[in-house]
mmCIF file of C-alpha atoms in Angstrom:
data_model
loop_
_atom_site.group_PDB
_atom_site.id
_atom_site.type_symbol
_atom_site.label_atom_id
_atom_site.label_comp_id
_atom_site.label_asym_id
_atom_site.label_seq_id
_atom_site.Cartn_x
_atom_site.Cartn_y
_atom_site.Cartn_z
ATOM 1 C CA LYS A 1 97.865 100.843 120.279
ATOM 2 C CA ALA A 2 95.235 99.410 118.052
ATOM 3 C CA GLY A 3 92.666 102.094 116.783
ATOM 4 C CA VAL A 4 88.690 101.592 116.631
ATOM 5 C CA THR A 5 87.793 98.367 114.395
ATOM 6 C CA GLN A 6 84.791 98.265 112.582
ATOM 7 C CA THR A 7 83.474 95.270 110.837
ATOM 8 C CA PRO A 8 81.865 94.072 107.963
ATOM 9 C CA ARG A 9 83.930 97.074 106.278
ATOM 10 C CA TYR A 10 81.449 96.855 103.244
ATOM 11 C CA LEU A 11 77.709 94.910 102.989
ATOM 12 C CA ILE A 12 74.868 94.802 100.975
ATOM 13 C CA LYS A 13 70.999 93.655 102.272
ATOM 14 C CA THR A 14 68.060 94.130 100.766
ATOM 15 C CA ARG A 15 64.991 96.255 102.181
ATOM 16 C CA GLY A 16 63.279 93.931 105.222
ATOM 17 C CA GLN A 17 66.532 92.708 106.561
ATOM 18 C CA GLN A 18 68.551 93.470 108.944
ATOM 19 C CA VAL A 19 72.013 93.916 110.347
ATOM 20 C CA THR A 20 74.644 93.453 113.073
ATOM 21 C CA LEU A 21 77.693 95.849 112.897
ATOM 22 C CA SER A 22 80.287 95.327 115.387
ATOM 23 C CA CYS A 23 82.344 97.817 117.203
ATOM 24 C CA SER A 24 85.726 97.361 118.890
ATOM 25 C CA PRO A 25 86.905 100.218 121.034
ATOM 26 C CA ILE A 26 90.602 101.169 121.824
ATOM 27 C CA SER A 27 92.263 99.018 124.232
ATOM 28 C CA GLY A 28 91.546 101.089 127.445
ATOM 29 C CA HIS A 29 88.073 103.395 126.343
ATOM 30 C CA ARG A 30 85.025 102.594 128.206
ATOM 31 C CA SER A 31 82.260 104.814 125.752
ATOM 32 C CA VAL A 32 81.145 104.188 122.544
ATOM 33 C CA SER A 33 79.387 106.094 120.109
ATOM 34 C CA TRP A 34 77.565 105.363 117.215
ATOM 35 C CA TYR A 35 76.711 108.359 113.782
ATOM 36 C CA GLN A 36 75.237 107.372 110.504
ATOM 37 C CA GLN A 37 76.874 109.567 107.551
ATOM 38 C CA THR A 38 75.073 110.089 104.637
ATOM 39 C CA PRO A 39 75.844 112.508 102.158
ATOM 40 C CA GLY A 40 72.568 114.561 102.566
ATOM 41 C CA GLN A 41 71.840 114.547 106.381
ATOM 42 C CA GLY A 42 75.819 114.796 107.442
ATOM 43 C CA LEU A 43 77.045 112.517 110.560
ATOM 44 C CA GLN A 44 74.263 112.451 113.114
ATOM 45 C CA PHE A 45 74.740 110.822 116.428
ATOM 46 C CA LEU A 46 72.872 106.920 117.391
ATOM 47 C CA PHE A 47 73.506 106.167 120.075
ATOM 48 C CA GLU A 48 76.228 106.465 123.329
ATOM 49 C CA TYR A 49 77.038 103.537 126.027
ATOM 50 C CA PHE A 50 79.621 103.194 128.769
ATOM 51 C CA SER A 51 79.669 100.442 130.879
ATOM 52 C CA GLU A 52 77.383 98.626 128.472
ATOM 53 C CA THR A 53 74.623 101.415 129.471
ATOM 54 C CA GLN A 54 73.348 103.512 126.724
ATOM 55 C CA ARG A 55 73.764 107.188 127.978
ATOM 56 C CA ASN A 56 72.253 108.856 124.918
ATOM 57 C CA LYS A 57 70.389 108.215 121.800
ATOM 58 C CA GLY A 58 69.500 110.384 119.387
ATOM 59 C CA ASN A 59 66.849 111.240 116.745
ATOM 60 C CA PHE A 60 66.556 108.304 115.413
ATOM 61 C CA PRO A 61 63.613 105.208 114.856
ATOM 62 C CA GLY A 62 63.624 102.336 116.911
ATOM 63 C CA ARG A 63 65.058 99.770 114.446
ATOM 64 C CA PHE A 64 67.878 101.574 115.216
ATOM 65 C CA SER A 65 69.114 99.687 118.731
ATOM 66 C CA GLY A 66 72.638 99.093 120.459
ATOM 67 C CA ARG A 67 74.230 97.328 123.337
ATOM 68 C CA GLN A 68 78.054 96.990 125.336
ATOM 69 C CA PHE A 69 79.646 94.329 126.225
ATOM 70 C CA SER A 70 81.592 93.833 129.615
ATOM 71 C CA ASN A 71 85.063 94.190 127.304
ATOM 72 C CA SER A 72 83.523 97.818 126.166
ATOM 73 C CA ARG A 73 82.785 96.200 122.199
ATOM 74 C CA SER A 74 79.785 97.252 120.906
ATOM 75 C CA GLU A 75 77.283 95.925 118.319
ATOM 76 C CA MET A 76 74.227 97.680 116.651
ATOM 77 C CA ASN A 77 71.394 96.526 114.676
ATOM 78 C CA VAL A 78 69.438 97.980 112.298
ATOM 79 C CA SER A 79 65.779 96.034 112.190
ATOM 80 C CA THR A 80 63.589 95.972 109.044
ATOM 81 C CA LEU A 81 65.833 98.062 106.777
ATOM 82 C CA GLU A 82 65.260 100.787 104.185
ATOM 83 C CA LEU A 83 66.333 102.501 101.645
ATOM 84 C CA GLY A 84 66.723 105.359 103.439
ATOM 85 C CA ASP A 85 69.603 103.963 105.680
ATOM 86 C CA SER A 86 72.051 102.525 103.336
ATOM 87 C CA ALA A 87 74.603 105.099 105.067
ATOM 88 C CA LEU A 88 78.731 104.843 106.383
ATOM 89 C CA TYR A 89 78.249 103.589 110.456
ATOM 90 C CA LEU A 90 80.879 105.011 112.154
ATOM 91 C CA CYS A 91 81.849 104.181 115.653
ATOM 92 C CA ALA A 92 83.779 106.120 118.047
ATOM 93 C CA SER A 93 85.421 105.402 121.543
ATOM 94 C CA SER A 94 86.874 107.734 124.116
ATOM 95 C CA GLN A 95 88.496 106.631 127.632
ATOM 96 C CA THR A 96 85.805 108.678 129.226
ATOM 97 C CA VAL A 97 82.727 110.115 128.460
ATOM 98 C CA THR A 98 84.063 114.316 127.509
ATOM 99 C CA GLY A 99 86.951 112.940 126.034
ATOM 100 C CA GLU A 100 87.778 113.194 122.948
ATOM 101 C CA LEU A 101 86.488 110.339 120.105
ATOM 102 C CA PHE A 102 88.779 108.338 117.928
ATOM 103 C CA PHE A 103 86.658 107.475 114.739
ATOM 104 C CA GLY A 104 87.104 103.953 112.975
ATOM 105 C CA GLU A 105 87.048 103.432 109.171
ATOM 106 C CA GLY A 106 82.962 102.704 109.446
ATOM 107 C CA SER A 107 81.184 99.810 107.899
ATOM 108 C CA ARG A 108 79.154 101.052 104.359
ATOM 109 C CA LEU A 109 76.435 99.711 104.016
ATOM 110 C CA THR A 110 74.064 99.683 100.583
ATOM 111 C CA VAL A 111 70.505 98.797 101.434
ATOM 112 C CA LEU A 112 68.724 97.553 97.897
ATOM 113 C CA GLN B 15 67.448 125.565 108.972
ATOM 114 C CA LYS B 16 69.896 123.133 110.478
ATOM 115 C CA GLU B 17 71.802 123.795 113.184
ATOM 116 C CA VAL B 18 75.319 123.788 111.857
ATOM 117 C CA GLU B 19 76.177 125.074 108.530
ATOM 118 C CA GLN B 20 78.580 124.854 106.364
ATOM 119 C CA ASP B 21 79.709 125.849 102.787
ATOM 120 C CA PRO B 22 80.124 122.041 101.085
ATOM 121 C CA GLY B 23 82.509 123.248 98.549
ATOM 122 C CA PRO B 24 83.981 122.129 96.876
ATOM 123 C CA LEU B 25 87.368 124.596 97.629
ATOM 124 C CA SER B 26 90.735 124.022 95.334
ATOM 125 C CA VAL B 27 93.665 125.905 96.100
ATOM 126 C CA PRO B 28 97.019 126.187 94.753
ATOM 127 C CA GLU B 29 99.909 124.568 96.949
ATOM 128 C CA GLY B 30 101.265 127.150 99.481
ATOM 129 C CA ALA B 31 97.883 128.679 99.735
ATOM 130 C CA ILE B 32 96.041 129.906 102.826
ATOM 131 C CA VAL B 33 92.667 128.266 103.047
ATOM 132 C CA SER B 34 89.494 129.468 105.376
ATOM 133 C CA LEU B 35 86.947 127.137 106.223
ATOM 134 C CA ASN B 36 84.040 128.355 107.920
ATOM 135 C CA CYS B 37 80.961 127.311 109.700
ATOM 136 C CA THR B 38 78.075 128.858 111.405
ATOM 137 C CA TYR B 39 75.186 127.846 113.784
ATOM 138 C CA SER B 40 72.296 128.853 115.605
ATOM 139 C CA ASN B 41 72.502 127.486 118.916
ATOM 140 C CA SER B 42 73.728 129.782 121.759
ATOM 141 C CA ALA B 43 74.261 126.499 123.897
ATOM 142 C CA PHE B 44 76.926 125.314 121.998
ATOM 143 C CA GLN B 45 80.082 126.162 123.912
ATOM 144 C CA TYR B 46 82.682 123.205 122.425
ATOM 145 C CA PHE B 47 84.452 123.524 118.996
ATOM 146 C CA MET B 48 85.279 120.719 116.908
ATOM 147 C CA TRP B 49 87.516 120.507 113.891
ATOM 148 C CA TYR B 50 87.802 117.018 111.855
ATOM 149 C CA ARG B 51 89.828 116.057 108.563
ATOM 150 C CA GLN B 52 88.265 113.182 107.013
ATOM 151 C CA TYR B 53 90.353 111.283 104.225
ATOM 152 C CA SER B 54 88.511 109.363 101.447
ATOM 153 C CA ARG B 55 86.651 105.615 102.920
ATOM 154 C CA LYS B 56 88.303 106.966 106.312
ATOM 155 C CA GLY B 57 86.463 107.702 109.690
ATOM 156 C CA PRO B 58 87.034 111.811 111.175
ATOM 157 C CA GLU B 59 89.826 112.679 112.921
ATOM 158 C CA LEU B 60 89.979 115.629 115.320
ATOM 159 C CA LEU B 61 92.440 118.542 114.396
ATOM 160 C CA MET B 62 91.282 121.053 116.466
ATOM 161 C CA TYR B 63 88.963 121.215 119.817
ATOM 162 C CA THR B 64 88.130 125.226 121.680
ATOM 163 C CA TYR B 65 86.313 125.946 124.353
ATOM 164 C CA SER B 66 83.994 128.879 124.292
ATOM 165 C CA SER B 67 85.496 132.305 122.062
ATOM 166 C CA GLY B 68 89.426 132.389 120.890
ATOM 167 C CA ASN B 69 91.567 131.524 118.856
ATOM 168 C CA LYS B 70 93.891 128.553 119.358
ATOM 169 C CA GLU B 71 96.675 127.312 117.109
ATOM 170 C CA ASP B 72 98.857 124.127 116.115
ATOM 171 C CA GLY B 73 101.020 123.640 113.317
ATOM 172 C CA ARG B 74 99.838 124.934 110.596
ATOM 173 C CA PHE B 75 95.880 125.044 112.051
ATOM 174 C CA THR B 76 94.465 127.950 113.502
ATOM 175 C CA ALA B 77 90.941 127.505 115.162
ATOM 176 C CA GLN B 78 89.204 130.869 115.882
ATOM 177 C CA VAL B 79 85.770 130.889 117.334
ATOM 178 C CA ASP B 80 83.520 133.641 117.760
ATOM 179 C CA LYS B 81 80.710 132.788 119.579
ATOM 180 C CA SER B 82 78.786 136.791 119.217
ATOM 181 C CA SER B 83 79.018 135.926 115.816
ATOM 182 C CA LYS B 84 78.359 132.331 116.420
ATOM 183 C CA TYR B 85 81.062 131.595 113.927
ATOM 184 C CA ILE B 86 83.943 129.434 113.433
ATOM 185 C CA SER B 87 86.390 129.460 111.550
ATOM 186 C CA LEU B 88 89.816 126.962 110.629
ATOM 187 C CA PHE B 89 92.754 128.179 108.817
ATOM 188 C CA ILE B 90 95.117 126.013 107.089
ATOM 189 C CA ARG B 91 98.679 127.986 106.655
ATOM 190 C CA ASP B 92 101.319 126.771 103.900
ATOM 191 C CA SER B 93 98.549 124.072 102.728
ATOM 192 C CA GLN B 94 99.677 120.491 101.372
ATOM 193 C CA PRO B 95 98.546 118.699 99.031
ATOM 194 C CA SER B 96 98.322 115.734 101.619
ATOM 195 C CA ASP B 97 96.047 118.909 102.828
ATOM 196 C CA SER B 98 93.000 117.414 100.697
ATOM 197 C CA ALA B 99 90.298 116.328 102.338
ATOM 198 C CA THR B 100 87.113 116.618 103.787
ATOM 199 C CA TYR B 101 86.892 118.964 106.676
ATOM 200 C CA LEU B 102 83.744 119.132 109.356
ATOM 201 C CA CYS B 103 83.237 121.210 111.758
ATOM 202 C CA ALA B 104 81.587 120.057 115.329
ATOM 203 C CA MET B 105 79.749 121.557 118.416
ATOM 204 C CA ARG B 106 78.293 120.780 121.539
ATOM 205 C CA GLY B 107 77.298 122.072 124.832
ATOM 206 C CA THR B 108 78.683 121.697 128.547
ATOM 207 C CA ASP B 109 75.995 118.972 129.257
ATOM 208 C CA SER B 110 78.482 115.793 130.002
ATOM 209 C CA GLY B 111 75.146 114.118 129.432
ATOM 210 C CA SER B 112 75.706 114.724 126.028
ATOM 211 C CA ALA B 113 78.956 114.989 125.812
ATOM 212 C CA ARG B 114 79.165 112.436 122.994
ATOM 213 C CA GLN B 115 76.577 113.879 120.684
ATOM 214 C CA LEU B 116 78.357 116.318 119.128
ATOM 215 C CA THR B 117 76.751 118.355 116.425
ATOM 216 C CA PHE B 118 78.379 118.083 112.480
ATOM 217 C CA GLY B 119 78.020 120.581 109.996
ATOM 218 C CA SER B 120 77.991 119.263 106.593
ATOM 219 C CA GLY B 121 81.444 119.500 105.576
ATOM 220 C CA THR B 122 83.924 121.160 102.931
ATOM 221 C CA GLN B 123 85.527 119.054 100.314
ATOM 222 C CA LEU B 124 89.246 120.707 99.647
ATOM 223 C CA THR B 125 91.784 119.530 97.159
ATOM 224 C CA VAL B 126 95.129 121.683 97.500
ATOM 225 C CA LEU B 127 96.615 120.750 93.877
ATOM 226 C CA PRO B 128 100.710 120.467 93.736
#
C-alpha cells in the first residue's frame, strides 16, 4: 500500500510570494492533518481535515489555509510568505479521526 | 515555558547499550502518549502509543508513563546503529475533536555507534 505522498519535496520562494503544497493520503484514509516542523519550534499542528471539512486549526495566522477534496487529497496554501515560514511541512493521514497518524516525507520550503 | 520539554541531545551510545529518552509535560489533560522516530529527511513514524499511566513493551522498546510526575520515558534495549534517528515524544488529551492535534517535544537526536 502506498504511503502518504507529498509534492513538491523541495521548493524555494521569495518573500511575498504564495505557495501551495499537496498531500495524497494513504488509500482509504479520510483524515488529513498538516504540521510545520522548524528547528526552533519543533512540530506544530496547523490544521486537520476530514471529509472535506476543517475540524481543527492550530495557532497560525490566516495566511495559512488548506482544503480537502472529495478524494481526500489535501492542499495547504501559504500566502504572503515570510522568512519565518521556511520549514518542513508534514502531512499525516489516518483512517479515522482518532487513529494512528501516518506521516509523509514532507515538503521543505525555503523562503529567501 | 513549553507544554512538553525534551532534552535535544545529541546523545551518542555504543551499540548494545540501553538508551533512555525522556519527556516532561505540564498539561494534566494529556492522556495519550506517543513516541515517534524520525530518520533524516523522512517523516516521523509511530513507535509506541500508550494511554494513561503504566508500561508498554514492544520488542526492544519499552514506554513508561508516570502521570503523577508528568514524566514519560522510552527505553531501547540492545541498541543498534539502525536506531540512530531523532526521537520525538508526543501527547494529546481525550477530546476526540482535537485528536489529531498532537503536542510534540523538540526531539532527541540519538546516534548508536557500531
